[in-house]
Coordinates of C-alpha atoms and ligand atoms in Angstrom, one line a residue:
X1 CA 117.2 106.2 97.4
X2 CA 113.8 107.7 98.5
X3 CA 111.8 105.6 100.9
X4 CA 108.1 105.6 101.5
X5 CA 106.5 104.9 105.0
X6 CA 103.9 102.2 104.9
X7 CA 100.7 102.4 107.1
X8 CA 102.4 100.4 110.0
X9 CA 105.6 102.8 110.1
X10 CA 107.6 100.3 107.9
X11 CA 109.7 102.1 105.2
X12 CA 110.3 100.8 101.7
X13 CA 112.6 101.7 99.3
X14 CA 110.6 103.3 96.5
X15 CA 112.4 101.6 93.6
X16 CA 113.1 97.8 93.7
X17 CA 114.1 95.0 91.4
X18 CA 111.3 92.6 90.2
X19 CA 112.4 89.2 89.3
X20 CA 109.3 87.7 87.5
X21 CA 110.6 85.7 84.5
X22 CA 114.2 85.8 85.9
X23 CA 115.2 82.1 85.3
X24 CA 116.0 80.5 88.6
X25 CA 119.6 79.7 87.6
X26 CA 120.4 83.2 86.8
X27 CA 118.6 84.8 89.9
X28 CA 121.6 84.9 92.1
X29 CA 123.8 86.5 89.8
X30 CA 121.3 89.3 88.8
X31 CA 120.2 90.0 92.3
X32 CA 123.9 90.4 93.2
X33 CA 124.3 92.7 90.4
X34 CA 121.4 94.8 91.5
X35 CA 122.6 94.8 95.2
X36 CA 126.0 96.0 94.2
X37 CA 124.3 98.8 91.9
X38 CA 122.7 99.9 95.2
X39 CA 119.0 98.3 95.1
X40 CA 117.9 97.4 98.6
X41 CA 114.3 96.0 97.6
X42 CA 113.7 92.8 95.8
X43 CA 110.3 91.6 94.6
X44 CA 109.9 88.0 94.2
X45 CA 107.0 85.4 94.6
X46 CA 106.6 81.6 95.4
X47 CA 105.3 81.4 91.9
X48 CA 108.4 82.8 90.3
X49 CA 110.5 79.7 91.5
X50 CA 113.6 81.8 92.1
X51 CA 113.1 82.6 95.8
X52 CA 116.2 80.7 96.6
X53 CA 118.2 82.6 94.2
X54 CA 117.3 85.9 95.9
X55 CA 118.2 84.5 99.4
X56 CA 121.5 83.1 98.1
X57 CA 122.4 86.5 96.5
X58 CA 121.3 88.4 100.0
X59 CA 123.6 86.1 101.8
X60 CA 126.5 86.4 99.5
X61 CA 126.3 90.1 99.3
X62 CA 127.6 90.8 102.8
X63 CA 124.9 93.5 103.3
X64 CA 123.2 93.5 106.5
X65 CA 119.9 91.8 106.2
X66 CA 117.9 94.8 107.8
X67 CA 119.1 97.1 105.0
X68 CA 117.3 94.9 102.3
X69 CA 113.6 94.9 101.9
X70 CA 112.3 91.5 100.4
X71 CA 108.8 91.1 99.2
X72 CA 107.3 87.7 98.3
X73 CA 103.8 86.4 97.5
X74 CA 101.4 83.7 98.5
X75 CA 100.6 81.5 95.5
X76 CA 96.9 81.2 94.5
X77 CA 96.8 77.6 94.9
X78 CA 98.0 77.8 98.5
X79 CA 95.6 80.4 99.8
X80 CA 94.1 77.8 102.0
X81 CA 97.4 76.9 103.7
X82 CA 99.1 80.3 104.0
X83 CA 101.0 79.3 107.2
X84 CA 102.7 76.4 105.5
X85 CA 103.1 78.3 102.1
X86 CA 104.9 81.1 104.0
X87 CA 107.3 79.0 105.8
X88 CA 108.1 77.2 102.3
X89 CA 109.2 80.7 101.0
X90 CA 110.9 81.9 104.2
X91 CA 113.0 78.8 104.1
X92 CA 113.7 79.1 100.2
X93 CA 114.8 82.4 100.7
X94 CA 117.0 81.6 103.8
X95 CA 115.5 84.5 106.0
X96 CA 114.2 84.6 109.6
X97 CA 111.5 87.1 108.4
X98 CA 110.1 88.6 105.3
X99 CA 109.6 92.3 104.9
X100 CA 106.3 92.2 102.9
X101 CA 104.1 89.3 102.1
X102 CA 101.4 89.7 99.6
X103 CA 98.4 87.6 98.4
X104 CA 99.4 87.3 94.9
X105 CA 96.0 87.3 93.1
X106 CA 92.3 87.4 94.9
X107 CA 90.9 84.6 92.7
X108 CA 87.5 85.4 93.8
X109 CA 86.2 82.3 92.1
X110 CA 88.1 80.2 94.9
X111 CA 86.6 82.4 97.7
X112 CA 89.6 81.8 100.0
X113 CA 91.5 85.1 100.1
X114 CA 89.9 86.5 103.4
X115 CA 90.8 83.1 105.1
X116 CA 94.5 83.6 103.7
X117 CA 94.3 87.2 105.1
X118 CA 93.4 86.0 108.7
X119 CA 96.5 83.6 108.4
X120 CA 98.8 86.4 107.4
X121 CA 97.7 88.4 110.1
X122 CA 98.8 85.8 112.6
X123 CA 102.2 85.7 110.8
X124 CA 102.5 89.5 111.3
X125 CA 101.5 89.2 114.9
X126 CA 104.3 86.7 115.3
X127 CA 106.7 89.1 113.7
X128 CA 107.6 86.8 110.8
X129 CA 106.4 89.4 108.3
X130 CA 107.1 93.1 108.9
X131 CA 104.2 94.2 106.5
X132 CA 101.2 92.4 104.9
X133 CA 99.7 93.4 101.7
X134 CA 97.6 92.3 98.5
X135 CA 98.4 92.4 94.8
X136 CA 95.8 92.5 91.9
X137 CA 93.0 93.3 94.5
X138 CA 90.1 95.3 92.6
X139 CA 87.8 97.7 94.5
X140 CA 85.5 95.1 95.6
X141 CA 88.2 92.7 96.8
X142 CA 89.5 95.4 99.1
X143 CA 85.9 96.1 100.2
X144 CA 85.4 92.6 101.2
X145 CA 88.8 92.1 102.7
X146 CA 88.4 95.3 104.9
X147 CA 84.9 94.0 106.3
X148 CA 86.9 90.9 107.9
X149 CA 90.4 92.4 108.4
X150 CA 92.0 93.5 111.6
X151 CA 94.9 94.9 109.7
X152 CA 94.4 97.3 106.7
X153 CA 97.0 96.1 103.8
X154 CA 100.1 98.2 103.7
X155 CA 100.3 97.6 99.9
X156 CA 98.3 96.8 96.7
X157 CA 100.6 95.7 94.0
X158 CA 98.8 96.2 90.9
X159 CA 99.5 96.7 87.1
X160 CA 100.2 100.1 86.5
X161 CA 102.2 102.0 83.7
X162 CA 101.5 105.0 81.5
X163 CA 99.2 103.4 79.2
X164 CA 97.2 101.4 82.1
X165 CA 97.1 103.5 85.1
X166 CA 94.1 102.4 87.0
X167 CA 93.7 105.7 88.6
X168 CA 90.5 105.1 90.4
X169 CA 91.6 102.1 92.1
X170 CA 95.0 103.9 92.8
X171 CA 93.1 106.8 94.3
X172 CA 91.0 104.5 96.5
X173 CA 94.1 102.8 97.8
X174 CA 95.8 105.8 98.6
X175 CA 92.6 107.3 100.6
X176 CA 92.6 103.9 102.6
X177 CA 96.4 104.4 103.5
X178 CA 97.3 101.5 101.1
X179 CA 100.5 102.3 99.2
X180 CA 100.2 101.6 95.5
X181 CA 103.0 99.4 94.1
X182 CA 103.4 99.6 90.0
X183 CA 104.1 96.1 88.5
X184 CA 104.9 96.1 85.0
X185 CA 106.0 99.5 85.4
X186 CA 107.6 99.9 82.1
X187 CA 104.7 98.3 80.6
X188 CA 106.9 95.4 79.9
X189 CA 108.9 97.6 77.5
X190 CA 106.0 98.8 75.5
X191 CA 105.5 102.0 77.2
X192 CA 108.9 103.3 76.2
X193 CA 108.1 104.7 72.6
X194 CA 105.2 107.2 73.3
X195 CA 106.3 110.6 72.0
X196 CA 105.9 112.2 75.3
X197 CA 108.5 109.7 76.8
X198 CA 110.7 110.2 74.2
X199 CA 110.8 114.0 74.1
X200 CA 111.3 114.2 77.9
X201 CA 114.1 111.6 77.5
X202 CA 115.9 113.9 75.0
X203 CA 115.2 116.9 77.2
X204 CA 117.0 115.6 80.1
X205 CA 119.6 113.4 78.3
X206 CA 118.1 110.5 80.0
X207 CA 116.7 107.1 78.6
X208 CA 113.2 106.5 78.0
X209 CA 113.0 103.8 80.7
X210 CA 114.3 106.4 83.2
X211 CA 111.6 108.8 82.3
X212 CA 108.9 106.4 82.7
X213 CA 110.5 105.4 86.2
X214 CA 110.6 108.8 87.1
X215 CA 107.2 109.5 86.2
X216 CA 106.1 106.8 88.7
X217 CA 108.3 108.0 91.4
X218 CA 106.8 111.5 91.2
X219 CA 103.4 109.9 91.5
X220 CA 104.2 108.3 94.7
X221 CA 104.3 104.9 93.3
X222 CA 106.4 102.1 94.6
X223 CA 108.2 100.7 91.4
X224 CA 110.0 97.3 90.6
X225 CA 111.1 97.2 87.2
X226 CA 112.6 93.9 85.9
X227 CA 115.7 93.4 83.9
X228 CA 118.3 90.6 83.5
X229 CA 120.7 93.1 82.0
X230 CA 123.4 94.7 84.2
X231 CA 123.6 98.0 82.5
X232 CA 119.7 98.3 82.5
X233 CA 119.5 97.5 86.0
X234 CA 122.1 100.4 86.8
X235 CA 120.2 102.6 84.3
X236 CA 116.9 101.9 86.0
X237 CA 118.5 102.6 89.4
X238 CA 119.5 105.9 88.2
X239 CA 115.9 107.0 87.5
X240 CA 115.7 108.0 91.2
X241 CA 117.7 111.2 90.3
X242 CA 115.6 112.2 87.3
X243 CA 113.1 115.1 87.9
X244 CA 110.6 115.7 85.3
X245 CA 108.6 119.1 84.9
X246 CA 104.9 119.3 85.7
X247 CA 104.3 119.7 81.9
X248 CA 106.2 116.4 81.1
X249 CA 104.6 114.7 83.9
X250 CA 101.0 115.6 82.4
X251 CA 102.0 114.5 78.9
X252 CA 103.1 111.1 80.2
X253 CA 99.7 110.8 82.2
X254 CA 98.0 111.6 79.0
X255 CA 99.0 108.3 77.5
X256 CA 96.5 106.3 79.2
X257 CA 95.0 103.8 76.7
X258 CA 92.9 101.7 79.0
X259 CA 94.5 98.3 77.9
X260 CA 96.1 95.9 80.5
X261 CA 99.1 93.5 79.7
X262 CA 98.4 91.1 82.3
X263 CA 95.3 89.0 83.4
X264 CA 92.1 90.6 84.7
X265 CA 92.0 90.0 88.5
X266 CA 88.2 89.8 88.5
X267 CA 88.2 86.3 86.6
X268 CA 92.0 85.0 87.0
X269 CA 92.0 81.8 88.5
X270 CA 95.4 80.1 87.3
X271 CA 97.4 78.2 90.2
X272 CA 101.0 78.6 88.9
X273 CA 101.3 82.0 90.7
Ligands
NAP301 N1 101.9 90.8 91.3 C1 101.8 90.5 90.0 O1 100.8 89.9 89.6 C2 102.9 90.9 89.0 C3 102.7 90.7 87.8 C4 103.7 91.1 86.8 C5 104.9 91.7 87.4 N2 105.0 91.8 88.8 C6 106.3 92.3 89.2 O2 106.7 93.5 88.6 C7 108.0 93.2 88.0 C8 108.0 94.0 86.8 O3 107.2 93.8 85.9 P1 107.4 93.0 84.6 O4 108.7 92.3 84.6 O5 106.1 92.5 84.2 O6 107.6 94.4 83.6 P2 108.5 95.7 83.3 O7 109.4 95.7 84.5 O8 107.5 96.7 83.1 O9 109.3 95.4 82.1 C9 110.3 94.4 81.9 C10 110.7 94.3 80.5 O10 111.3 95.7 80.1 C11 112.7 95.4 79.9 N3 113.5 96.4 80.3 C12 113.8 96.7 81.7 N4 114.7 97.5 81.9 C13 114.9 98.3 80.4 C14 115.4 99.5 80.1 N5 116.2 100.1 80.9 N6 115.3 99.7 78.8 C15 114.8 98.9 78.0 N7 114.0 97.8 78.4 C16 114.0 97.4 79.8 C17 113.1 94.1 80.2 O11 113.9 93.3 79.6 P3 115.4 92.9 80.0 O12 115.2 91.9 81.1 O13 115.9 91.9 78.7 O14 116.3 94.0 80.4 C18 111.9 93.0 80.2 O15 111.6 92.8 78.9 C19 108.2 91.8 88.0 O16 109.5 91.3 87.8 C20 107.5 91.3 89.4 O17 108.4 91.5 90.3 C21 104.0 91.4 89.6

């Protein structure tokens, strides 16, 4: 499994399992399946209500804690009490430390994300978090954060898949040393049918999901595909050994359509995440 080095020297497996919309009661089993398949990186969030299942799977796996990279996220409604929210997540996970802690959404209408970041910097200083980052931050949110920040975010986790690439934002992140983490990397399954994707799948005797994931990996994105299906979990992991040609990569990049699936971070203000 290839690893990327974040801007503070911490390494992260480039492909992990996302557990958004994995029911809490199924999470332990699914994460155990993923760990058995070789995954060493799990992406959860307080808002997914399944941190306890992630932690239970890690405990049951017998795999050394330091071999597994765990991300969780600060819920929007808790940005004003980040320290307390973090401790609740850490306890739900049953871990002494979290590898990556993200501000889930900027919620600019709330005006609290800079305050939350300062609290997260203290958690980082106290070694309770190995890396701090953001999610759904657009260019102006990054600029505002950096004006006040002592620490540059290690990661920006954003919606990114062939039909919605946010190329300008991704390039800005990379130029600042912020790693780009692609959420909904398969377009929630909607990006698996393009001609360029199916042609590459046929050429390599691979699946369309593997082709899309290989495209991400070639671009240097961190990817966290979600599946509740053990065979798809294994299939997605195997994408790490698929190498596409430059022409195939370019034809998939040409699938950009400019349509997002998720909410617009400029205005999103829900509190469940
Ligand atoms: N930061 C944020 O605001 C944010 C927002 C959204 C997502 N995320 C993170 O990103 C992760 C992934 O995003 P996502 O869940 O939205 O979308 P995704 O990973 O792009 O797609 C998941 C969908 O694709 C299906 N799928 C998975 N592997 C497949 C395969 N090999 N073949 C065919 N279909 C396949 C899954 O179905 P089955 O489960 O039935 O296999 C599910 O319906 C989340 O779990 C979460 O960790 C973060």
